Amino acid sequence: MPTPIINGFTGYAGESMNPPEKNDSEQETAKPFSREEVDEIDERDRRWAWVEIDRGAIRSNVIEAKHHMRSGCRLLAVVKADGYGHGAVECARIALNAGASYLGVATVDEGIQLRKADITEPILILSQPPQTSIPLLLAYNIMPSVYTTEFALAYGEIADHHGMKAPFHLAVNTGMNRIGVRYDDVVEFERVIGFHRALEQKGMFTHFATADCPDNIDFTIAVNRFNKALEALHQANIDPGIVHAANSAALFRYPKVHYDMCRLGIAMYGIQPCKETRGIADLKPAMSVYARITQTNQVPMSDGVSYGLNWRSSGSTNVCTIPLGYADGLRRGLSGKTKFILDGQYCDQIGNICMDQTMFAVDMRTLGNKPKLEPHIGDKVTIIGRQGDAVLTATEQAYEADTIEHEITCGYAARLPRYYV
Ligand SMILES: *Cc1c(COP(=O)(O)O)cnc(C)c1O
């Protein structure tokens, strides 16, 4: 018997609300979903929140950096922390394509991820990993930064046992006091490890603590210390390999510290490293964050919103919910301090940001000549990015959350699906 269609619902249960008992032939009409079929449903159709990365912006930022460097100076693309939340493999490919020739990561596993994606260019870990990871470095051809003689000699020995070379970059501490051999101990360090036939120094670098601060004496002191170490090596007839020091801020501000290579991080993702580079570097932000409205509520006057009911309705607001929260990178500290964009207009985020959901207010009064907004379930909301003339940046979020943009963009990699456009 064909299924009767009652009230438009084939699943209508009838008066008794009990499903009719099925006989054997009816059982055969059951059509279970195949997992392959449902797995094809786009992530944006599973959850209305996502990140978009503009490939063209990353490409353009790499070209802009190269434009500020003399030809022949290499560019190392820093893709640590999943490319500051932009996707390490994709960003590495774009950067290499746009003129970078070296990659920088923070951990052994970040390097392995690039190798497994068939990336063959040199990869440098920007710190010294544990000695227990040495077989991985050799198997995946990933270079460590080196600054203890114990690590260097263990690395050389293990490589030698396998008939391999042990390439590395020497990290030099010029005042940041994070990692590296102290600038005035470099020659001594080289003498201790210099006998080992497998060790191959491919480069030497330092990292500046204050390249993104207003012009300062500490920066000059660090540069002088690095030059002093280079000079001492020269005197001792030791080849430092590729010499590098500049991060994004130093790349755009101080051409005299470009040496043989620059390390491009935050600026590659389109974010100004500091105020001072704003007039110098033409950068395009690559990351946008979007969501769709999952519910709209006319909240009566004096009713509150979200945990703690910290925000109270004036009676003329439509409260809209979007399905992303602090577990997705929207920092809870931004509660009540950030804005979103709906239909090209700014709307205030209201109430405490939750783990997975967040609310914002749409004013239902007509104010001046702004067209009245009519929010609907499914409408696209911009959390970071541009909609018409309205723009929201990671820089504003960083300022409001009392942090730096790096931490903001890294945060959005936690759970949101990422799309490249
Ligand atoms: C992260 C890092 C960089 C990149 O710095 P940005 O300011 O993001 O350009 C460069 N060098 C080292 C050693 C780093 O750890």
Short mmCIF file of C-alpha atoms and ligand atoms in Angstrom, two decimals:
data_model
loop_
_atom_site.label_atom_id
_atom_site.label_comp_id
_atom_site.label_asym_id
_atom_site.label_seq_id
_atom_site.Cartn_x
_atom_site.Cartn_y
_atom_site.Cartn_z
CA MET A 1 0.00 0.00 0.00
CA PRO A 2 1.47 3.47 -0.83
CA THR A 3 2.12 5.72 2.16
CA PRO A 4 -0.85 8.08 2.58
CA ILE A 5 0.08 11.80 2.52
CA ILE A 6 -1.86 13.52 5.29
CA ASN A 7 -1.52 17.25 5.99
CA GLY A 8 1.51 17.29 3.68
CA PHE A 9 3.54 15.04 5.97
CA THR A 10 4.38 11.54 4.80
CA GLY A 11 5.44 10.88 8.39
CA TYR A 12 2.03 11.81 9.83
CA ALA A 13 1.31 9.36 12.62
CA GLY A 14 -2.47 9.64 12.55
CA GLU A 15 -4.93 9.99 15.45
CA SER A 16 -3.36 7.44 17.70
CA MET A 17 0.16 8.94 17.20
CA ASN A 18 1.38 5.36 17.03
CA PRO A 19 3.10 4.27 13.85
CA PRO A 20 1.15 1.58 12.02
CA GLU A 21 2.66 -1.85 12.36
CA LYS A 22 4.81 -2.63 9.39
CA ASN A 23 4.61 -5.84 7.44
CA ASP A 24 7.65 -7.36 5.73
CA SER A 25 7.15 -5.74 2.32
CA GLU A 26 6.95 -2.28 3.86
CA GLN A 27 10.25 -2.83 5.70
CA GLU A 28 11.98 -3.17 2.34
CA THR A 29 11.12 0.44 1.45
CA ALA A 30 13.41 1.72 4.28
CA LYS A 31 16.28 3.75 2.76
CA PRO A 32 19.10 4.14 5.28
CA PHE A 33 21.66 6.90 4.61
CA SER A 34 25.07 5.82 3.43
CA ARG A 35 27.90 7.48 5.32
CA GLU A 36 29.69 8.34 2.05
CA GLU A 37 26.60 10.24 0.96
CA VAL A 38 26.17 12.25 4.18
CA ASP A 39 29.89 12.85 4.57
CA GLU A 40 29.68 15.00 1.45
CA ILE A 41 27.57 17.60 3.20
CA ASP A 42 29.69 20.77 3.27
CA GLU A 43 30.99 21.81 6.71
CA ARG A 44 29.28 25.19 6.29
CA ASP A 45 25.99 23.30 5.96
CA ARG A 46 26.67 21.39 9.17
CA ARG A 47 27.53 24.38 11.28
CA TRP A 48 26.98 27.99 10.38
CA ALA A 49 30.41 29.36 11.25
CA TRP A 50 33.60 29.31 9.17
CA VAL A 51 36.91 30.99 8.27
CA GLU A 52 37.82 32.18 4.79
CA ILE A 53 41.41 32.68 3.70
CA ASP A 54 42.15 34.90 0.71
CA ARG A 55 44.96 33.20 -1.22
CA GLY A 56 45.51 36.30 -3.34
CA ALA A 57 46.10 38.39 -0.20
CA ILE A 58 48.84 36.05 1.07
CA ARG A 59 50.46 36.02 -2.35
CA SER A 60 50.33 39.80 -2.56
CA ASN A 61 51.83 40.19 0.96
CA VAL A 62 54.75 37.89 0.08
CA ILE A 63 55.37 39.85 -3.12
CA GLU A 64 55.18 43.12 -1.13
CA ALA A 65 57.82 41.79 1.30
CA LYS A 66 60.09 40.70 -1.56
CA HIS A 67 59.66 44.14 -3.07
CA HIS A 68 61.27 45.63 0.08
CA MET A 69 64.23 43.23 -0.11
CA ARG A 70 67.23 43.38 -2.43
CA SER A 71 67.22 40.70 -5.07
CA GLY A 72 69.17 37.66 -3.93
CA CYS A 73 68.02 38.01 -0.33
CA ARG A 74 66.01 34.92 0.55
CA LEU A 75 62.61 34.86 2.15
CA LEU A 76 61.66 32.35 4.86
CA ALA A 77 57.89 32.03 5.25
CA VAL A 78 56.96 31.43 8.88
CA VAL A 79 54.06 28.95 8.90
CA LYS A 80 54.20 27.89 12.55
CA ALA A 81 51.00 27.42 14.56
CA ASP A 82 49.17 26.25 11.44
CA GLY A 83 50.20 29.38 9.58
CA TYR A 84 49.05 31.67 12.42
CA GLY A 85 45.66 29.99 12.01
CA HIS A 86 45.61 30.37 8.21
CA GLY A 87 46.60 26.76 7.38
CA ALA A 88 50.29 25.81 7.25
CA VAL A 89 50.30 23.65 4.11
CA GLU A 90 48.22 26.00 1.95
CA CYS A 91 50.13 29.08 3.11
CA ALA A 92 53.49 27.38 2.58
CA ARG A 93 52.50 26.52 -1.00
CA ILE A 94 51.27 30.05 -1.73
CA ALA A 95 54.40 31.62 -0.21
CA LEU A 96 56.80 29.33 -2.09
CA ASN A 97 54.93 30.08 -5.27
CA ALA A 98 55.18 33.83 -4.64
CA GLY A 99 58.94 33.87 -4.04
CA ALA A 100 59.73 32.41 -0.61
CA SER A 101 62.37 29.65 -0.63
CA TYR A 102 62.56 28.54 3.02
CA LEU A 103 59.94 27.59 5.60
CA GLY A 104 59.93 28.17 9.35
CA VAL A 105 57.98 26.10 11.89
CA ALA A 106 57.91 25.83 15.67
CA THR A 107 57.74 22.06 16.20
CA VAL A 108 58.92 18.79 14.67
CA ASP A 109 55.34 17.79 13.90
CA GLU A 110 54.68 21.04 12.05
CA GLY A 111 57.66 20.22 9.85
CA ILE A 112 56.47 16.65 9.28
CA GLN A 113 53.04 17.95 8.24
CA LEU A 114 54.69 19.98 5.45
CA ARG A 115 56.84 17.04 4.30
CA LYS A 116 53.78 14.76 4.22
CA ALA A 117 52.17 17.33 1.92
CA ASP A 118 55.12 16.80 -0.49
CA ILE A 119 56.77 20.13 0.21
CA THR A 120 60.49 19.73 -0.54
CA GLU A 121 61.99 23.17 0.27
CA PRO A 122 64.23 23.59 3.34
CA ILE A 123 62.34 23.63 6.65
CA LEU A 124 63.84 25.21 9.77
CA ILE A 125 62.47 24.65 13.28
CA LEU A 126 62.85 28.01 15.01
CA SER A 127 63.99 26.42 18.27
CA GLN A 128 65.92 23.34 19.39
CA PRO A 129 63.69 20.27 19.73
CA PRO A 130 64.34 17.48 22.27
CA GLN A 131 67.21 15.10 21.47
CA THR A 132 64.71 12.22 21.37
CA SER A 133 63.25 13.72 18.17
CA ILE A 134 66.53 13.58 16.23
CA PRO A 135 65.59 10.46 14.17
CA LEU A 136 62.47 12.32 12.99
CA LEU A 137 64.55 15.34 11.93
CA LEU A 138 66.81 13.11 9.86
CA ALA A 139 64.06 10.94 8.40
CA TYR A 140 61.97 13.94 7.33
CA ASN A 141 64.87 16.24 6.43
CA ILE A 142 63.89 19.00 8.85
CA MET A 143 66.59 21.33 10.19
CA PRO A 144 66.73 22.22 13.87
CA SER A 145 67.96 25.44 15.40
CA VAL A 146 70.85 24.54 17.64
CA TYR A 147 72.16 26.13 20.83
CA THR A 148 73.42 23.43 23.18
CA THR A 149 76.57 21.42 22.53
CA GLU A 150 74.86 18.29 23.93
CA PHE A 151 72.14 18.48 21.30
CA ALA A 152 74.55 19.37 18.49
CA LEU A 153 76.88 16.44 19.21
CA ALA A 154 74.02 13.94 19.69
CA TYR A 155 72.54 15.14 16.37
CA GLY A 156 75.91 14.80 14.61
CA GLU A 157 76.51 11.33 16.07
CA ILE A 158 73.13 9.91 15.16
CA ALA A 159 73.38 11.32 11.63
CA ASP A 160 76.87 9.88 11.23
CA HIS A 161 75.73 6.41 12.33
CA HIS A 162 73.29 6.49 9.43
CA GLY A 163 75.80 7.87 6.95
CA MET A 164 73.92 11.17 6.88
CA LYS A 165 74.76 14.83 7.37
CA ALA A 166 73.25 16.89 10.21
CA PRO A 167 72.30 20.33 8.85
CA PHE A 168 71.34 23.07 11.32
CA HIS A 169 71.09 26.79 11.95
CA LEU A 170 72.87 28.26 14.96
CA ALA A 171 70.60 30.47 17.10
CA VAL A 172 72.31 33.46 18.70
CA ASN A 173 71.03 35.30 21.76
CA THR A 174 71.56 39.03 21.28
CA GLY A 175 69.48 40.20 24.21
CA MET A 176 65.99 38.72 24.02
CA ASN A 177 67.15 35.96 26.38
CA ARG A 178 64.73 33.38 25.01
CA ILE A 179 66.94 30.96 23.06
CA GLY A 180 70.38 30.87 21.53
CA VAL A 181 74.07 30.86 22.27
CA ARG A 182 75.09 34.19 23.81
CA TYR A 183 76.53 36.48 21.13
CA ASP A 184 79.96 36.57 22.81
CA ASP A 185 80.12 32.77 23.25
CA VAL A 186 79.54 31.91 19.59
CA VAL A 187 83.15 31.23 18.59
CA GLU A 188 83.71 29.09 21.68
CA PHE A 189 80.53 27.10 20.88
CA GLU A 190 81.69 26.55 17.29
CA ARG A 191 85.08 25.31 18.54
CA VAL A 192 83.43 22.71 20.79
CA ILE A 193 81.24 21.26 18.02
CA GLY A 194 83.47 22.10 15.06
CA PHE A 195 85.34 18.78 14.98
CA HIS A 196 82.24 16.74 14.13
CA ARG A 197 82.24 15.61 10.50
CA ALA A 198 78.47 15.14 10.20
CA LEU A 199 77.43 18.57 11.55
CA GLU A 200 76.80 21.07 8.77
CA GLN A 201 76.03 24.65 9.71
CA LYS A 202 73.59 25.93 7.11
CA GLY A 203 72.80 29.20 8.79
CA MET A 204 73.02 31.50 11.78
CA PHE A 205 70.32 33.77 13.13
CA THR A 206 69.09 35.93 15.93
CA HIS A 207 65.65 37.23 16.87
CA PHE A 208 64.96 40.79 17.96
CA ALA A 209 62.96 41.55 21.10
CA THR A 210 62.09 45.10 20.06
CA ALA A 211 61.86 45.26 16.25
CA ASP A 212 58.18 46.19 16.58
CA CYS A 213 58.69 48.88 19.22
CA PRO A 214 59.23 52.57 18.52
CA ASP A 215 62.89 53.24 17.58
CA ASN A 216 64.96 52.15 20.53
CA ILE A 217 68.50 51.68 21.75
CA ASP A 218 67.91 48.01 22.62
CA PHE A 219 67.36 47.20 18.97
CA THR A 220 70.63 48.91 18.04
CA ILE A 221 72.44 47.05 20.82
CA ALA A 222 71.10 43.69 19.56
CA VAL A 223 72.17 44.47 15.99
CA ASN A 224 75.65 45.45 17.16
CA ARG A 225 75.94 42.25 19.19
CA PHE A 226 74.92 40.13 16.20
CA ASN A 227 77.43 41.92 13.96
CA LYS A 228 80.09 41.39 16.60
CA ALA A 229 79.38 37.64 16.61
CA LEU A 230 79.54 37.57 12.80
CA GLU A 231 82.82 39.44 12.83
CA ALA A 232 84.29 37.06 15.41
CA LEU A 233 83.33 34.06 13.27
CA HIS A 234 84.88 35.75 10.26
CA GLN A 235 88.11 36.28 12.21
CA ALA A 236 88.06 32.61 13.22
CA ASN A 237 87.49 31.56 9.61
CA ILE A 238 84.16 29.91 10.34
CA ASP A 239 81.42 30.10 7.71
CA PRO A 240 78.07 30.97 9.37
CA GLY A 241 76.03 29.92 6.32
CA ILE A 242 72.82 31.86 5.62
CA VAL A 243 72.71 34.82 8.03
CA HIS A 244 69.26 36.02 9.10
CA ALA A 245 67.68 38.19 11.77
CA ALA A 246 64.64 40.12 10.53
CA ASN A 247 61.05 39.23 11.39
CA SER A 248 58.19 41.09 9.66
CA ALA A 249 58.68 44.34 11.58
CA ALA A 250 62.45 44.43 10.97
CA LEU A 251 62.01 43.44 7.32
CA PHE A 252 59.94 46.55 6.59
CA ARG A 253 61.69 48.95 8.99
CA TYR A 254 65.38 48.08 8.92
CA PRO A 255 66.90 46.99 5.56
CA LYS A 256 70.34 46.91 7.21
CA VAL A 257 69.35 43.75 9.11
CA HIS A 258 68.16 41.79 6.06
CA TYR A 259 71.53 39.98 5.71
CA ASP A 260 71.01 36.85 3.53
CA MET A 261 67.39 36.06 4.47
CA CYS A 262 64.31 37.58 6.15
CA ARG A 263 61.69 35.69 8.15
CA LEU A 264 58.18 36.76 7.25
CA GLY A 265 55.42 35.89 9.70
CA ILE A 266 52.54 38.15 10.68
CA ALA A 267 52.88 40.45 7.64
CA MET A 268 52.46 37.50 5.27
CA TYR A 269 48.97 37.10 6.73
CA GLY A 270 48.28 40.77 6.02
CA ILE A 271 48.61 42.22 9.49
CA GLN A 272 50.79 45.23 10.25
CA PRO A 273 53.56 44.15 12.67
CA CYS A 274 53.37 47.55 14.40
CA LYS A 275 52.21 51.16 13.95
CA GLU A 276 55.54 52.12 12.39
CA THR A 277 55.08 49.85 9.35
CA ARG A 278 51.65 51.23 8.44
CA GLY A 279 53.04 53.81 6.04
CA ILE A 280 55.65 51.42 4.63
CA ALA A 281 54.03 48.04 4.04
CA ASP A 282 51.00 47.62 1.79
CA LEU A 283 49.38 44.53 3.33
CA LYS A 284 46.06 42.79 2.75
CA PRO A 285 44.48 40.84 5.63
CA ALA A 286 43.94 37.25 4.49
CA MET A 287 41.57 35.97 7.18
CA SER A 288 37.83 36.57 7.40
CA VAL A 289 35.50 34.95 9.93
CA TYR A 290 31.81 34.46 9.19
CA ALA A 291 28.70 32.94 10.76
CA ARG A 292 25.00 32.72 10.03
CA ILE A 293 22.19 33.72 12.38
CA THR A 294 20.69 30.65 14.06
CA GLN A 295 17.93 32.41 16.02
CA THR A 296 16.36 35.85 16.36
CA ASN A 297 14.52 36.89 19.53
CA GLN A 298 12.47 40.01 20.29
CA VAL A 299 13.60 40.37 23.88
CA PRO A 300 11.15 42.30 26.12
CA MET A 301 12.34 45.35 28.03
CA SER A 302 14.64 44.56 30.99
CA ASP A 303 15.04 40.89 30.04
CA GLY A 304 18.72 39.90 30.11
CA VAL A 305 20.92 38.03 27.65
CA SER A 306 23.51 35.26 28.13
CA TYR A 307 25.22 33.89 31.26
CA GLY A 308 24.88 36.35 34.10
CA LEU A 309 22.26 38.37 32.20
CA ASN A 310 24.78 41.23 32.14
CA TRP A 311 23.08 42.91 29.21
CA ARG A 312 19.47 44.06 29.53
CA SER A 313 17.07 44.81 26.69
CA SER A 314 15.66 48.30 26.20
CA GLY A 315 12.66 46.65 24.57
CA SER A 316 13.41 47.64 21.01
CA THR A 317 16.11 45.14 20.21
CA ASN A 318 16.14 41.99 18.23
CA VAL A 319 18.69 39.64 19.79
CA CYS A 320 20.41 37.43 17.22
CA THR A 321 22.44 34.32 17.97
CA ILE A 322 25.40 33.02 15.95
CA PRO A 323 26.94 29.57 16.47
CA LEU A 324 30.51 30.39 17.41
CA GLY A 325 32.10 31.23 20.73
CA TYR A 326 35.30 31.31 22.69
CA ALA A 327 36.13 27.67 21.83
CA ASP A 328 36.29 28.88 18.21
CA GLY A 329 38.62 31.82 18.87
CA LEU A 330 36.14 34.58 19.68
CA ARG A 331 37.77 35.60 22.93
CA ARG A 332 35.45 35.74 25.94
CA GLY A 333 37.25 38.88 27.05
CA LEU A 334 35.64 40.62 24.06
CA SER A 335 32.17 40.22 25.62
CA GLY A 336 30.29 43.48 25.21
CA LYS A 337 33.29 45.10 23.51
CA THR A 338 33.19 43.88 19.93
CA LYS A 339 30.94 44.40 16.92
CA PHE A 340 29.74 42.27 14.03
CA ILE A 341 28.53 43.30 10.59
CA LEU A 342 25.06 42.44 9.28
CA ASP A 343 23.92 43.78 5.89
CA GLY A 344 26.82 46.24 5.84
CA GLN A 345 25.92 47.72 9.25
CA TYR A 346 27.77 47.39 12.55
CA CYS A 347 25.86 45.66 15.37
CA ASP A 348 26.98 45.46 19.01
CA GLN A 349 27.85 42.07 20.43
CA ILE A 350 25.94 41.76 23.71
CA GLY A 351 26.10 39.60 26.83
CA ASN A 352 28.83 37.15 27.68
CA ILE A 353 30.37 35.25 24.76
CA CYS A 354 29.62 31.55 25.38
CA MET A 355 31.77 28.55 24.47
CA ASP A 356 29.92 27.80 21.23
CA GLN A 357 27.42 30.61 20.73
CA THR A 358 27.28 34.39 20.87
CA MET A 359 24.55 37.01 20.73
CA PHE A 360 24.38 40.44 19.15
CA ALA A 361 21.75 43.16 19.13
CA VAL A 362 19.87 44.64 16.21
CA ASP A 363 18.20 47.95 17.02
CA MET A 364 14.61 47.83 15.79
CA ARG A 365 14.17 51.61 15.85
CA THR A 366 14.91 53.58 12.69
CA LEU A 367 17.89 55.76 13.45
CA GLY A 368 18.70 58.66 11.09
CA ASN A 369 18.91 57.50 7.50
CA LYS A 370 20.27 54.03 8.26
CA PRO A 371 18.01 51.43 6.69
CA LYS A 372 16.30 49.36 9.34
CA LEU A 373 17.83 45.93 9.63
CA GLU A 374 15.61 42.90 9.42
CA PRO A 375 17.61 39.94 10.67
CA HIS A 376 16.56 36.45 9.59
CA ILE A 377 17.77 32.98 10.48
CA GLY A 378 20.48 32.10 7.95
CA ASP A 379 21.69 35.68 7.34
CA LYS A 380 25.47 35.98 6.99
CA VAL A 381 27.29 37.85 9.75
CA THR A 382 30.91 39.09 9.56
CA ILE A 383 33.04 38.67 12.66
CA ILE A 384 36.33 39.62 10.99
CA GLY A 385 36.42 40.95 7.45
CA ARG A 386 34.60 43.31 5.15
CA GLN A 387 30.92 43.67 4.20
CA GLY A 388 30.26 46.65 1.95
CA ASP A 389 32.01 49.66 3.50
CA ALA A 390 32.05 48.13 6.97
CA VAL A 391 35.29 46.45 8.10
CA LEU A 392 36.25 44.56 11.25
CA THR A 393 39.90 43.63 11.80
CA ALA A 394 41.91 41.24 13.96
CA THR A 395 43.79 44.37 15.05
CA GLU A 396 40.65 45.85 16.67
CA GLN A 397 39.89 42.54 18.37
CA ALA A 398 43.47 42.31 19.62
CA TYR A 399 43.27 45.83 21.02
CA GLU A 400 39.96 45.17 22.80
CA ALA A 401 41.16 41.80 24.13
CA ASP A 402 44.45 43.34 25.31
CA THR A 403 46.60 41.05 23.16
CA ILE A 404 48.31 40.95 19.75
CA GLU A 405 46.83 39.94 16.39
CA HIS A 406 48.94 36.75 16.27
CA GLU A 407 46.98 35.34 19.19
CA ILE A 408 43.65 36.38 17.66
CA THR A 409 44.24 34.72 14.27
CA CYS A 410 45.77 31.57 15.83
CA GLY A 411 42.62 31.27 17.96
CA TYR A 412 40.29 30.93 14.98
CA ALA A 413 42.11 27.75 13.89
CA ALA A 414 40.83 25.81 16.89
CA ARG A 415 37.54 24.48 15.56
CA LEU A 416 36.18 26.43 12.62
CA PRO A 417 36.32 24.88 9.15
CA ARG A 418 38.60 26.82 6.79
CA TYR A 419 37.96 27.66 3.15
CA TYR A 420 40.36 29.12 0.62
CA VAL A 421 39.06 31.65 -1.84
C1 LIG B 1 57.59 33.64 14.93
C2 LIG B 1 58.96 34.04 14.51
C3 LIG B 1 59.14 34.91 13.43
C4 LIG B 1 58.00 35.62 12.71
O1 LIG B 1 57.74 36.82 13.39
P1 LIG B 1 56.65 37.86 12.85
O2 LIG B 1 56.73 38.99 13.79
O3 LIG B 1 55.33 37.17 12.89
O4 LIG B 1 57.05 38.22 11.46
C5 LIG B 1 60.44 35.15 13.01
N1 LIG B 1 61.49 34.58 13.65
C6 LIG B 1 61.34 33.76 14.70
C7 LIG B 1 62.55 33.18 15.35
C8 LIG B 1 60.08 33.48 15.18
O5 LIG B 1 59.94 32.68 16.25
#
